[in-house]
Amino acid sequence: MISFNRPPHVGTEERYIAEAIVNNKICGDGIFTKKCSRWLEEQTKAVKVLLTTSCTHATEMAALLCGIRPGDEVIMPSYTFVSTADAFVLRGAKPVFVDIRPDTMNIDETLIEAAVTARTRAIVPVHYAGVSCEMDTIMEIAARHGLKVIEDAAQGMMSAYKGWALGTIGDYGCYSFHETKNYSMGEGGALLLREPDGIERAEIIREKGTNRSKFFRGQIDKYTWVDAGSSYLPSELNAAYLWAQLEMAQEINENRLKAWNIYYELLTPLAETGKIELPYVPKECVHNGHMFYIKVKDVQERTELISYLKERGVHAVFHYIPLHTAPAGKRYGEFRGEDKYTTKESERLLRLPMYYGIEPGEVELVVGSVNSFYRR
Ligand SMILES: *Cc1c(COP(=O)(O)O)cnc(C)c1O
């Protein structure tokens, strides 16, 4: 069976985790957390990167930092993971869903402005499959209406837009290090800050509302409770696992891109017959091979293809059920404008196996099975 995903594992994780144990500090913000955040700051050029317990939690922190309050509206796509909306719903805000572009599956930047009202506080672009949203347009709309921009870059580490690392263009960026992402620590994430003025408050929110980070730097004698916050810092054991991956970040990236390119090349003839569609990467975007998806005719063909592939030992999956059609999405959110592509395109999308270390021969086998399905 060719599995759909395998958590990344480069071989040095065990040694680093053992080191973390020997260091006698397995709670957060030890040596490995520092190494990871420094590496991420250098790699992305964000003014500050804080490791978190998940991308969901990084987004919750961003919502707190933006001062999102009950009654506020936050614009986002409906074609995304629940966390994009949940982090704002927890603050009492209403997710306002806008249609996606069928080519990248990202929020359609040309529809955002029509969804802005006096209650709108923020825009949350989701960089689907590690391919950037049209950020210049989004930032320009945000500036014109005084809105914050929080990038859901859960899938976007090592990707760029016009040379900028994803997650560093908006006010805040959120990465995921879940086991399904390109780099992992099991469960984990990071919050990226573009401006220095939010750093102190972000550190406080992450440390249960205390100024403990300042205390550790020797800037104050005692730490105390200064604001509302939560516990958003990951254990050193998790950070040690991530550090192993970050040391190999280029290699992991190249390995995924190689597999992605093989898929693209081998599936191009089938795409040229019009039977399937392949992903599109705008020329100003550098992607990270996070995902390889195809789009088929409709949901029925997709169901048939999934079981055909399964019979041949290939595990292919789909996502997302658009949030505005989910029970909580109906309760808390609203789709503004016409759902021209969100539902239709989400029903056509199929993700093929993709992980660090997938063999070219395995990619060929997957493609062979897709081809034979259409030759039946
Ligand atoms: C994975 C993912 C998340 C959630 O990440 P966690 O680290 O599991 O919280 C959020 N948004 C998108 C688009 C994702 O793909």
GROMACS .gro file of C-alpha atoms in nm, residues 54-56 58-59 80-81 83-84 125-130 151-159 166-167 173-178 180-183 188-190 192 288 290 320:
model
   43
   54SER     CA    1  -0.014   2.407   1.703
   55CYS     CA    2  -0.101   2.626   1.409
   56THR     CA    3  -0.450   2.648   1.556
   58ALA     CA    4  -0.078   3.035   1.670
   59THR     CA    5  -0.396   3.158   1.499
   80THR     CA    6  -0.999   2.548   0.444
   81PHE     CA    7  -0.935   2.357   0.764
   83SER     CA    8  -0.888   2.605   1.262
   84THR     CA    9  -0.882   2.903   1.026
  125PRO     CA   10  -0.567   3.431   0.348
  126VAL     CA   11  -0.500   3.057   0.347
  127HIS     CA   12  -0.208   2.955   0.126
  128TYR     CA   13  -0.350   2.631  -0.003
  129ALA     CA   14  -0.100   2.358  -0.092
  130GLY     CA   15   0.183   2.600  -0.009
  151GLU     CA   16  -0.179   3.444   0.703
  152ASP     CA   17  -0.280   3.084   0.754
  153ALA     CA   18   0.052   2.952   0.625
  154ALA     CA   19   0.002   2.610   0.789
  155GLN     CA   20   0.103   2.450   0.459
  156GLY     CA   21   0.337   2.726   0.349
  157MET     CA   22   0.674   2.687   0.518
  158MET     CA   23   0.959   2.726   0.261
  159SER     CA   24   0.717   2.882   0.012
  166LEU     CA   25   0.480   3.306   0.340
  167GLY     CA   26   0.370   3.409   0.687
  173GLY     CA   27   0.168   3.434   1.002
  174CYS     CA   28   0.085   3.088   1.132
  175TYR     CA   29   0.278   2.768   1.056
  176SER     CA   30   0.184   2.412   1.137
  177PHE     CA   31   0.422   2.135   1.237
  178HIS     CA   32   0.152   1.870   1.256
  180THR     CA   33   0.083   1.586   0.799
  181LYS     CA   34   0.289   1.896   0.718
  182ASN     CA   35   0.628   1.922   0.545
  183TYR     CA   36   0.813   1.970   0.876
  188GLY     CA   37   0.309   2.204   1.694
  189GLY     CA   38   0.326   2.531   1.509
  190ALA     CA   39   0.471   2.878   1.505
  192LEU     CA   40   0.543   3.479   1.294
  288ASN     CA   41   0.715   2.373  -0.135
  290HIS     CA   42   0.328   2.032   0.015
  320TYR     CA   43  -1.217   1.997   0.273
   0.00000   0.00000   0.00000
